[in-house]
Short mmCIF file of C-alpha atoms and ligand atoms in Angstrom, two decimals:
data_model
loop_
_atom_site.label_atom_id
_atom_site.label_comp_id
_atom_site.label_asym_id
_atom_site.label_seq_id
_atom_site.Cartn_x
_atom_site.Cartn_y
_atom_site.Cartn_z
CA UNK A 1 12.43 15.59 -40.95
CA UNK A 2 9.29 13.72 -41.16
CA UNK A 3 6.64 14.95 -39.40
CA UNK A 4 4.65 13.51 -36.13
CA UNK A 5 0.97 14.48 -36.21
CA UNK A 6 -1.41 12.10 -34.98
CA UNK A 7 -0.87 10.58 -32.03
CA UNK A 8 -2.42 7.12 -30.17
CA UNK A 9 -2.18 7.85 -26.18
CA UNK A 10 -2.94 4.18 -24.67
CA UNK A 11 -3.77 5.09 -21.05
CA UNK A 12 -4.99 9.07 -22.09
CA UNK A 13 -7.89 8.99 -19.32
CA UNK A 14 -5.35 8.37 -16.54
CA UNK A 15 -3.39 10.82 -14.14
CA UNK A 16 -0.31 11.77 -16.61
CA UNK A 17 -2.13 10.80 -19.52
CA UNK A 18 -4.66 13.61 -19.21
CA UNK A 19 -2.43 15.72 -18.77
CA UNK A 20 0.10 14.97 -21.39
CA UNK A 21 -3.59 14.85 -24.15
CA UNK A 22 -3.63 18.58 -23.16
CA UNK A 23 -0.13 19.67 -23.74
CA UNK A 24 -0.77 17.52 -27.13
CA UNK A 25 -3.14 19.78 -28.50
CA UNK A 26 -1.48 22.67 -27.19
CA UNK A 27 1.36 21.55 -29.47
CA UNK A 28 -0.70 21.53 -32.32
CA UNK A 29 -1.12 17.43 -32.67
CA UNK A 30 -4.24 15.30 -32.87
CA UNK A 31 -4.74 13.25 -30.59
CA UNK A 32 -6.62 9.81 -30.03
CA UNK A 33 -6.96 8.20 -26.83
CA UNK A 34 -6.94 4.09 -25.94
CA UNK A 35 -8.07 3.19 -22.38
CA UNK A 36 -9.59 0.41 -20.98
CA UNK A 37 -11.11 2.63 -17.97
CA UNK A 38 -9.98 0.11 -15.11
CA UNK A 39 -8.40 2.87 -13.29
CA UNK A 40 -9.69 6.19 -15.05
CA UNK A 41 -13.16 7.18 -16.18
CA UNK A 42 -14.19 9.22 -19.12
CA UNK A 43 -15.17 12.03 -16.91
CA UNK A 44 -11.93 12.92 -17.47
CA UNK A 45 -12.03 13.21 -21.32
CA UNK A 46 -14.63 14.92 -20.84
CA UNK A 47 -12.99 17.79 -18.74
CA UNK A 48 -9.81 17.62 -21.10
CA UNK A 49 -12.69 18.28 -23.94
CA UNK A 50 -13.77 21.52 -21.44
CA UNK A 51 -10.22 22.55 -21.10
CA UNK A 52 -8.84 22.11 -24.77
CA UNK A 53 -12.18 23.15 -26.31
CA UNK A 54 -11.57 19.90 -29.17
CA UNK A 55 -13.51 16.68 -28.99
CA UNK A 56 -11.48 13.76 -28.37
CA UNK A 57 -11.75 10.51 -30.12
CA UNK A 58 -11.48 8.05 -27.20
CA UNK A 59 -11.58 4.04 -27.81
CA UNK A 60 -12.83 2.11 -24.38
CA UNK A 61 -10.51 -0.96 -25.47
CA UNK A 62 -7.98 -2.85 -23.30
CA UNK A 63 -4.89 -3.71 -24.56
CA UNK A 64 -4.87 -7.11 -24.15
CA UNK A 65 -8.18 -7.59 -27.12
CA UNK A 66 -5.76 -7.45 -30.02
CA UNK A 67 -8.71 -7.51 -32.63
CA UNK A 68 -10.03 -4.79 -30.84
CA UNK A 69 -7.02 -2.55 -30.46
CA UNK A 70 -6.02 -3.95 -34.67
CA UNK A 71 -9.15 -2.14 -35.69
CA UNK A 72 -8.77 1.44 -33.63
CA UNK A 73 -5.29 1.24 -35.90
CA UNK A 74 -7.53 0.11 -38.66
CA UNK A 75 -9.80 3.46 -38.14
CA UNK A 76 -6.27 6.08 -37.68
CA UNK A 77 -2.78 6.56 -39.62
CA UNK A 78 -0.68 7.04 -36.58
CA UNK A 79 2.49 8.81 -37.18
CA UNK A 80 3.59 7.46 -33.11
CA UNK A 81 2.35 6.40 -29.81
CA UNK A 82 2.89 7.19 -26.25
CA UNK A 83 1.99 4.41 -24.14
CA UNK A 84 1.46 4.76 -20.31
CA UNK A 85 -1.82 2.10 -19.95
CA UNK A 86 -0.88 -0.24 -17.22
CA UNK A 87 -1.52 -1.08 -13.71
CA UNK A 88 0.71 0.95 -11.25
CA UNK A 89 0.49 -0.20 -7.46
CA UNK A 90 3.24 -1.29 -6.19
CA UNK A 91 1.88 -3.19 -3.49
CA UNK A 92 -0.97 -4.71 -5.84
CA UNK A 93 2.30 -6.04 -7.85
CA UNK A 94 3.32 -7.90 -5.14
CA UNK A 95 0.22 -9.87 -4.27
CA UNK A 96 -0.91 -10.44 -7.90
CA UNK A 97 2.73 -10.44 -10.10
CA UNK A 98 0.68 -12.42 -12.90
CA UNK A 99 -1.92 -9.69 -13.54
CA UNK A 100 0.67 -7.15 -14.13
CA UNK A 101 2.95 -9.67 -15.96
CA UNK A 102 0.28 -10.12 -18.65
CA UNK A 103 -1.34 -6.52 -18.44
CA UNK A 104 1.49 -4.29 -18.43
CA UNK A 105 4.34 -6.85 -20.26
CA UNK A 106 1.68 -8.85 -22.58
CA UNK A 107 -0.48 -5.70 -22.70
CA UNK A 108 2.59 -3.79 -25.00
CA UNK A 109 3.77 -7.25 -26.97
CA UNK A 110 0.03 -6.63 -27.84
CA UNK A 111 0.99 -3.11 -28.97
CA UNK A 112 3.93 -3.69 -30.41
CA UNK A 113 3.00 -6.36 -32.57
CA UNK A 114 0.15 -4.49 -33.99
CA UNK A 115 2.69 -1.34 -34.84
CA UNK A 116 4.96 -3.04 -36.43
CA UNK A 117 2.11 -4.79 -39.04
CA UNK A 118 0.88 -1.21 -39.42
CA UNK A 119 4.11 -0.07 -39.64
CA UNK A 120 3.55 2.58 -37.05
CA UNK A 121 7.39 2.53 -35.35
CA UNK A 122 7.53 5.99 -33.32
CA UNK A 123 6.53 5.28 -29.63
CA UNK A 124 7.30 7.16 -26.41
CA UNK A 125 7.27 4.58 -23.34
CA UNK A 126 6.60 5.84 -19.82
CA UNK A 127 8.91 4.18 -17.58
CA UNK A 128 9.89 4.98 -13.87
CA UNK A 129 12.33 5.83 -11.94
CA UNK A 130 11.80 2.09 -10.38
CA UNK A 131 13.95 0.56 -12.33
CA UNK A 132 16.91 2.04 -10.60
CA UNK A 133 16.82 0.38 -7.90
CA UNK A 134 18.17 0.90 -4.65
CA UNK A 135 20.03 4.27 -5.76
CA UNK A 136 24.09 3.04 -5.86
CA UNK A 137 24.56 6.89 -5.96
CA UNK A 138 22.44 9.95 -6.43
CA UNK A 139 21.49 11.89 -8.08
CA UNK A 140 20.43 8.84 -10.74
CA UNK A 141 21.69 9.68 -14.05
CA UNK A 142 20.63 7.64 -17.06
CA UNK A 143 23.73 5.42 -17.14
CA UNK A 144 22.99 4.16 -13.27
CA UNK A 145 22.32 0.15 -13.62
CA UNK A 146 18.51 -0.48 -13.79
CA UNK A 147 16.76 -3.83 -13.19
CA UNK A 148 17.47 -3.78 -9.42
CA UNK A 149 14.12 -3.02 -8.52
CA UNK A 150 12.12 -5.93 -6.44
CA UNK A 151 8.78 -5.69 -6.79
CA UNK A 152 6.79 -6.77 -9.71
CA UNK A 153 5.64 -3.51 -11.19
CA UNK A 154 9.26 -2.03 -11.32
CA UNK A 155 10.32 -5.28 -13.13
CA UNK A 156 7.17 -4.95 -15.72
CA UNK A 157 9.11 -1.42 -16.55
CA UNK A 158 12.30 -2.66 -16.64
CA UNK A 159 11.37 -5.89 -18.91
CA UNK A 160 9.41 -3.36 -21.51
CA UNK A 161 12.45 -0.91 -21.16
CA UNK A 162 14.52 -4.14 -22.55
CA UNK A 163 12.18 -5.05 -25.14
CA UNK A 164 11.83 -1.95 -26.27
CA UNK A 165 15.68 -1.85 -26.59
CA UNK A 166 16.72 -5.19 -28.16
CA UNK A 167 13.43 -3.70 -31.09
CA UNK A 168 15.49 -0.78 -31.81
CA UNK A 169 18.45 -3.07 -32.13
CA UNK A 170 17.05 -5.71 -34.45
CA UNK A 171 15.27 -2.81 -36.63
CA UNK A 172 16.53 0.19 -37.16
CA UNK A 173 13.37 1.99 -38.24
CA UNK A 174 11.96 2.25 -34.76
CA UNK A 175 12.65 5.02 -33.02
CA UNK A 176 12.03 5.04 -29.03
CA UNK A 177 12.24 7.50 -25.99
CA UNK A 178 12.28 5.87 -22.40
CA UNK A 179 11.05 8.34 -19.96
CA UNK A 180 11.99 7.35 -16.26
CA UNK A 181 9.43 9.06 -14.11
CA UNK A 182 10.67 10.63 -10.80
CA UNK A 183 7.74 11.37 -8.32
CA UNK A 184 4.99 13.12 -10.39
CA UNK A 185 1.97 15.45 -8.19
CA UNK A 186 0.25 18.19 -8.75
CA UNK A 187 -2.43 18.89 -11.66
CA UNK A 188 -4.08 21.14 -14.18
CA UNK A 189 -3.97 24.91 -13.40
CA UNK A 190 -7.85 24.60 -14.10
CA UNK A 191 -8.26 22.35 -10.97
CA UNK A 192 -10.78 20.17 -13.37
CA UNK A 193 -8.02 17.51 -14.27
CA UNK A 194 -6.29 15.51 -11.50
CA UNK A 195 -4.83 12.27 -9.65
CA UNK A 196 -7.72 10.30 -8.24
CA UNK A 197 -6.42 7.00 -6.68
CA UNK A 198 -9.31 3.95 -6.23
CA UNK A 199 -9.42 2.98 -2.81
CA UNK A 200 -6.68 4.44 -0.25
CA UNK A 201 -4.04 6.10 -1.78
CA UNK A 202 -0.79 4.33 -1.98
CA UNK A 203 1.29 7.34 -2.67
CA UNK A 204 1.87 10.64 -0.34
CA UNK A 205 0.46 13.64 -2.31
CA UNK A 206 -2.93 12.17 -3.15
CA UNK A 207 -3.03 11.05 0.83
CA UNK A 208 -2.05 14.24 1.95
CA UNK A 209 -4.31 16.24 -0.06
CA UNK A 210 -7.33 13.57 1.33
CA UNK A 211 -6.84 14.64 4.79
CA UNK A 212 -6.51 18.12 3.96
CA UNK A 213 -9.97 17.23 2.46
CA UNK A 214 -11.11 15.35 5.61
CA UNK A 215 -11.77 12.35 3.62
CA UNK A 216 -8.63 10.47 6.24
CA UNK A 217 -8.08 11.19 9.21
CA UNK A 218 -3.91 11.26 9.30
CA UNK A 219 -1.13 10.64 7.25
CA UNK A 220 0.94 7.99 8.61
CA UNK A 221 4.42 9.01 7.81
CA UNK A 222 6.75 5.19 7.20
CA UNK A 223 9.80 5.77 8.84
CA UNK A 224 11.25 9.00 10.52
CA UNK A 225 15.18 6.60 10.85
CA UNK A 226 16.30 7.06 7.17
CA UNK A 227 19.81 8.28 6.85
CA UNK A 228 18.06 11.66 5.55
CA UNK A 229 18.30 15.46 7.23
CA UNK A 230 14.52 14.86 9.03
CA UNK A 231 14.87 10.97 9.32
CA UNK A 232 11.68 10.65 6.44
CA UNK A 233 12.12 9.43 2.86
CA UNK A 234 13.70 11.91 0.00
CA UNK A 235 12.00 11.75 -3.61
CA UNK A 236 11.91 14.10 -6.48
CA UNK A 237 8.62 15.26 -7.06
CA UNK A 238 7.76 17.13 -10.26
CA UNK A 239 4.99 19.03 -11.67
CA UNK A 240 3.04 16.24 -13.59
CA UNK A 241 2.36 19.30 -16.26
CA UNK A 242 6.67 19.84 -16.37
CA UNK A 243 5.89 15.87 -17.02
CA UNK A 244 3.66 16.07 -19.23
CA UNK A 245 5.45 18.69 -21.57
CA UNK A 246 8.12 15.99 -21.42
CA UNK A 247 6.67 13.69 -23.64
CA UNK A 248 5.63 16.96 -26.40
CA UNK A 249 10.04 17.42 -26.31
CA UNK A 250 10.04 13.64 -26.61
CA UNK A 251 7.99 13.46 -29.78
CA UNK A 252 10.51 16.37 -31.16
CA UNK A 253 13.58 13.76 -30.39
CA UNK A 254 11.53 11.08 -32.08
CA UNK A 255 10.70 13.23 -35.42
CA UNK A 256 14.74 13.43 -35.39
CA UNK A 257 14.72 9.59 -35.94
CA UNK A 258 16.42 8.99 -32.66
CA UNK A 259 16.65 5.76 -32.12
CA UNK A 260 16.29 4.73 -28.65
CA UNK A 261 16.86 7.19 -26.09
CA UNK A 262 16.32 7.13 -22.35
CA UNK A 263 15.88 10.26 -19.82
CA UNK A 264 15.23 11.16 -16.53
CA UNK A 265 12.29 13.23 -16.21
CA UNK A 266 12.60 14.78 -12.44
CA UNK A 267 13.45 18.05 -11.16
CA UNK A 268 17.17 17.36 -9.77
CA UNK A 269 15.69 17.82 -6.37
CA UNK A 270 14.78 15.64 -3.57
CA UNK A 271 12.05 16.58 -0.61
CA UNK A 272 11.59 14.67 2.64
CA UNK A 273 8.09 13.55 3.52
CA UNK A 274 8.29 16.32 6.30
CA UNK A 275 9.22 18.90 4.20
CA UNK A 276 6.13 17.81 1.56
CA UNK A 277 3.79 17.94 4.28
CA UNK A 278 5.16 21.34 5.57
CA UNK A 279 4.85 22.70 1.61
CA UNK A 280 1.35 21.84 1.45
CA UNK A 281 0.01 23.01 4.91
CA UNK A 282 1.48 26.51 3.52
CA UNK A 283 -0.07 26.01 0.20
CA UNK A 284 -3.45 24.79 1.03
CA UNK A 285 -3.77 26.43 4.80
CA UNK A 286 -5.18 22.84 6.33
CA UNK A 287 -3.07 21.62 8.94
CA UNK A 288 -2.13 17.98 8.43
CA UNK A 289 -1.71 15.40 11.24
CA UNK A 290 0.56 12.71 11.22
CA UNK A 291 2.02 9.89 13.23
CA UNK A 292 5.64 8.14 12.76
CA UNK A 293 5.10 4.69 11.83
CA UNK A 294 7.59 2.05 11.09
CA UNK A 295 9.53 2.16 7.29
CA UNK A 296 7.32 0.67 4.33
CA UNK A 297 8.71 -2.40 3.04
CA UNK A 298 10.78 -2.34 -0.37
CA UNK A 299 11.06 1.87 0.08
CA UNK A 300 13.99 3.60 -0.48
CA UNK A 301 15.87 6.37 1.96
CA UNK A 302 16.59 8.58 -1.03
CA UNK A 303 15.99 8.89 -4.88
CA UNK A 304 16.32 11.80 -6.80
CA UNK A 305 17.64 11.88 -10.53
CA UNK A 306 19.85 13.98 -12.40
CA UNK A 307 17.92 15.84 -15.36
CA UNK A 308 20.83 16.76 -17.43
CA UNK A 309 20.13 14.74 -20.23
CA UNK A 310 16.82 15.88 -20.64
CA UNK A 311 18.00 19.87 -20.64
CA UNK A 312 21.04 19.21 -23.26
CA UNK A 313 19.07 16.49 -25.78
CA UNK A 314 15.14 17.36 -25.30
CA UNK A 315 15.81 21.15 -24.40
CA UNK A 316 13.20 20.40 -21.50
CA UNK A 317 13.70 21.34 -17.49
CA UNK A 318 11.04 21.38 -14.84
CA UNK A 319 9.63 24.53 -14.51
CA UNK A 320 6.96 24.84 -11.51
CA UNK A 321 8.31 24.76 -8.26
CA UNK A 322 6.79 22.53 -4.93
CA UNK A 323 4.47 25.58 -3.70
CA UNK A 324 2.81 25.36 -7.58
CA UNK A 325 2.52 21.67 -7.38
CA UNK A 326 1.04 21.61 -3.98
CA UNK A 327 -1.50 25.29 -4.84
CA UNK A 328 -2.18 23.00 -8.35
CA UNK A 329 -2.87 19.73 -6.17
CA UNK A 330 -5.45 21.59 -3.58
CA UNK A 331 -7.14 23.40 -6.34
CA UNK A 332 -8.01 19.82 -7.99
CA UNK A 333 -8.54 18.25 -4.09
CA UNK A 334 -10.76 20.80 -2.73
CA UNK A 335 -12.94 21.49 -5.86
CA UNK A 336 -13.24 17.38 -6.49
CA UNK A 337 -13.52 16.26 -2.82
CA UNK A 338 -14.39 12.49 -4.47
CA UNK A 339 -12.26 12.85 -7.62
CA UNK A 340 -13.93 12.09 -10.85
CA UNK A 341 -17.40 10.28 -8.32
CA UNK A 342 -19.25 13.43 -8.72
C1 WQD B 1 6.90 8.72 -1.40
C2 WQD B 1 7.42 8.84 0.03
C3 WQD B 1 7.02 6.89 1.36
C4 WQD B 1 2.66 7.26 1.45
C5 WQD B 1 6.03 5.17 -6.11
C6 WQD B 1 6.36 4.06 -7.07
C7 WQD B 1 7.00 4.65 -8.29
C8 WQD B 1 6.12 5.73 -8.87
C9 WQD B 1 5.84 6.81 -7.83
C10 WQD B 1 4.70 4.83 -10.57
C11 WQD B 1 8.10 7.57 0.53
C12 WQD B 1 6.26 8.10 1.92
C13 WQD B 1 4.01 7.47 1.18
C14 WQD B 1 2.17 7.42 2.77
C15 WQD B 1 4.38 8.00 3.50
N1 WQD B 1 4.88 5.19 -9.30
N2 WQD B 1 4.84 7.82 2.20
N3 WQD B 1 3.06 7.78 3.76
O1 WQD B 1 7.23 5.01 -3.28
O2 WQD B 1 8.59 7.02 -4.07
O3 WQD B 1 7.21 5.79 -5.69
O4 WQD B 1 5.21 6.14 -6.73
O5 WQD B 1 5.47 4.91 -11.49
O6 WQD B 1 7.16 3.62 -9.24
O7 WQD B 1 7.31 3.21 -6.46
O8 WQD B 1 6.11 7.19 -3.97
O9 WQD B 1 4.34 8.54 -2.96
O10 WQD B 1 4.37 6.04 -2.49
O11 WQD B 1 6.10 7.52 -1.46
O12 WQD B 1 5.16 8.32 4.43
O13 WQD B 1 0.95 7.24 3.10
O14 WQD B 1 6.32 9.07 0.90
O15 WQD B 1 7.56 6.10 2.41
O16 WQD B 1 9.17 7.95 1.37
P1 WQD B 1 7.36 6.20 -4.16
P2 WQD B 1 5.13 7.31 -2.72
#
């Protein structure tokens, strides 16, 4: 079995990427980071530095500067990559679908390419949950149909997800793991690491944990009439350091020479926004307001996946439970009122 050791993490400053650099060296591998900073900053690389004790080799380059990315695999023998850099908003996707067209789809033909003539042909993908769809049943398991999602962003993960497919197909020295992303929160048990969102948050932990903050005023909860037990939408959130572990069982799959394989990477359960905010008012002591406002176009009532795929072929289950994630998530909030702005 050949061994994975050095690994390129396009996107490493970012929110799971962080993370997932730590559980890297944990695991013994060395690590190099690719990131073009639009939506991270290398404070923090430098607080992964703090936390791992090792310096980082980190390459400000944006994926879509081939030269520039052709010489950081000129400088490194990779043995794989795990590639999350990409633009994430949902809403953003709708209003600008050719920005994440050519950064998040034309972005990894730039990567791809690039592996291939260096013959680097390991790489772990982070895809989303997304690409479901509106659920056809729940929990999602891996063979649910995918590509029904609406909005641009989804479809960017879906269209890599089939690219990445029909290269494992034509060549049969790639090997590839798919991770579909549930609802990720939480952060480091250092509280020095964390999710820090540009501008107002589009998704519920990071707003919750800024009015806990006082940083916003209230959350405003879209839509209290879903066919759910408190009428708010149900998601599976999950520890993004159970997440990040994830991809350290995926690289084990891909020293296997697996192929391409696709999991869920969830905890099997689904919370309403109600029963969020109630888990974090316990965890963090702050009460936090709300009103009931109308649904949020394109949302979902419910979408939770099955993770038995994950347990029986990566030996890897969520382990931290919603009070952890929401302690781990006020630790990082109340110590970094402004995020990475210090
Ligand atoms: C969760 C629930 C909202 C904000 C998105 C992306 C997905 C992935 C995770 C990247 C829903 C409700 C939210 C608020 C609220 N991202 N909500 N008030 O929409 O499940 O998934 O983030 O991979 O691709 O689609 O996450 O956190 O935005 O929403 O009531 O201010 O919280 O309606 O029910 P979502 P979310």
């Amino acid at each position: 079995m050949a061994s994975v050791k050095c690994i390129l993490v396009t996107g490493g400053a970012g929110y799971i990427g962080s993370h997932t650099v730590i559980e890297l060296l944990d695991a013994g591998y060395d690590v190099v980071v690719l990131d073009n900073l639009v939506n991270a900053s290398m404070e923090s690389i430098k607080r992964v530095e703090d936390i791992s004790g090792k310096k980082i080799q980190t390459y400000n380059v944006d994926l879509l500067d081939a030269k520039a990315l052709e010489d950081v695999f000129n400088k490194h023998k990779f043995d794989g990559v795990i590639h999350f850099a990409g633009l994430k908003a949902v809403g953003e996707s709708c209003e600008l679908p050719l920005l994440y067209y050519k950064t998040n789809v034309g972005g990894t033909m730039n990567l791809l390419e690039i592996m291939e003539k260096k013959n680097v042909k390991n790489v772990v993908f982070s895809s989303s949950a997304t690409v479901y769809g509106t659920p056809s049943y729940l929990p999602l398991d891996e063979k649910h149909p995918v590509g029904g999602c609406t909005n641009p962003y989804g479809k960017t993960k879906y269209f890599i997800e089939e690219i990445l497919r029909d290269v494992c197909k034509a060549n049969k020295e790639w090997n590839v793991v798919l991770l579909r992303y549930f609802n990720p929160v939480g952060s480091h048990i250092s509280g020095k690491i964390g999710e820090d969102p540009q501008g107002l948050p589009n998704n519920l932990m990071p707003f919750v944990a800024q009015v806990a903050v006082g940083k916003r005023k209230e959350l405003k909860v879209f839509g209290s009439d879903y066919d759910t037990p408190d009428g708010t939408g149900v998601r599976d959130y999950i520890h993004v350091v159970d997440l990040a572990k994830g991809h350290v069982a995926s690289l084990k799959k891909i020293e296997e020479k697996c192929g391409c394989k696709t999991y869920n990477l969830g905890t099997g359960r689904g919370c309403s926004v109600l029963d969020m905010v109630k888990a974090f008012e316990t965890a963090s002591g702050k009460k936090i307001p709300y009103s009931l406002e109308p649904r949020r176009a394109g949302d979902v009532a419910s979408c939770y996946g099955s993770t038995d795929l994950a347990e029986k072929e990566l030996g890897w289950k969520a382990q931290k439970d919603l009070n952890t994630m929401c302690t781990d998530l006020w630790r990082w909030q109340s110590s970094n009122p402004n995020g990475y702005r210090v």
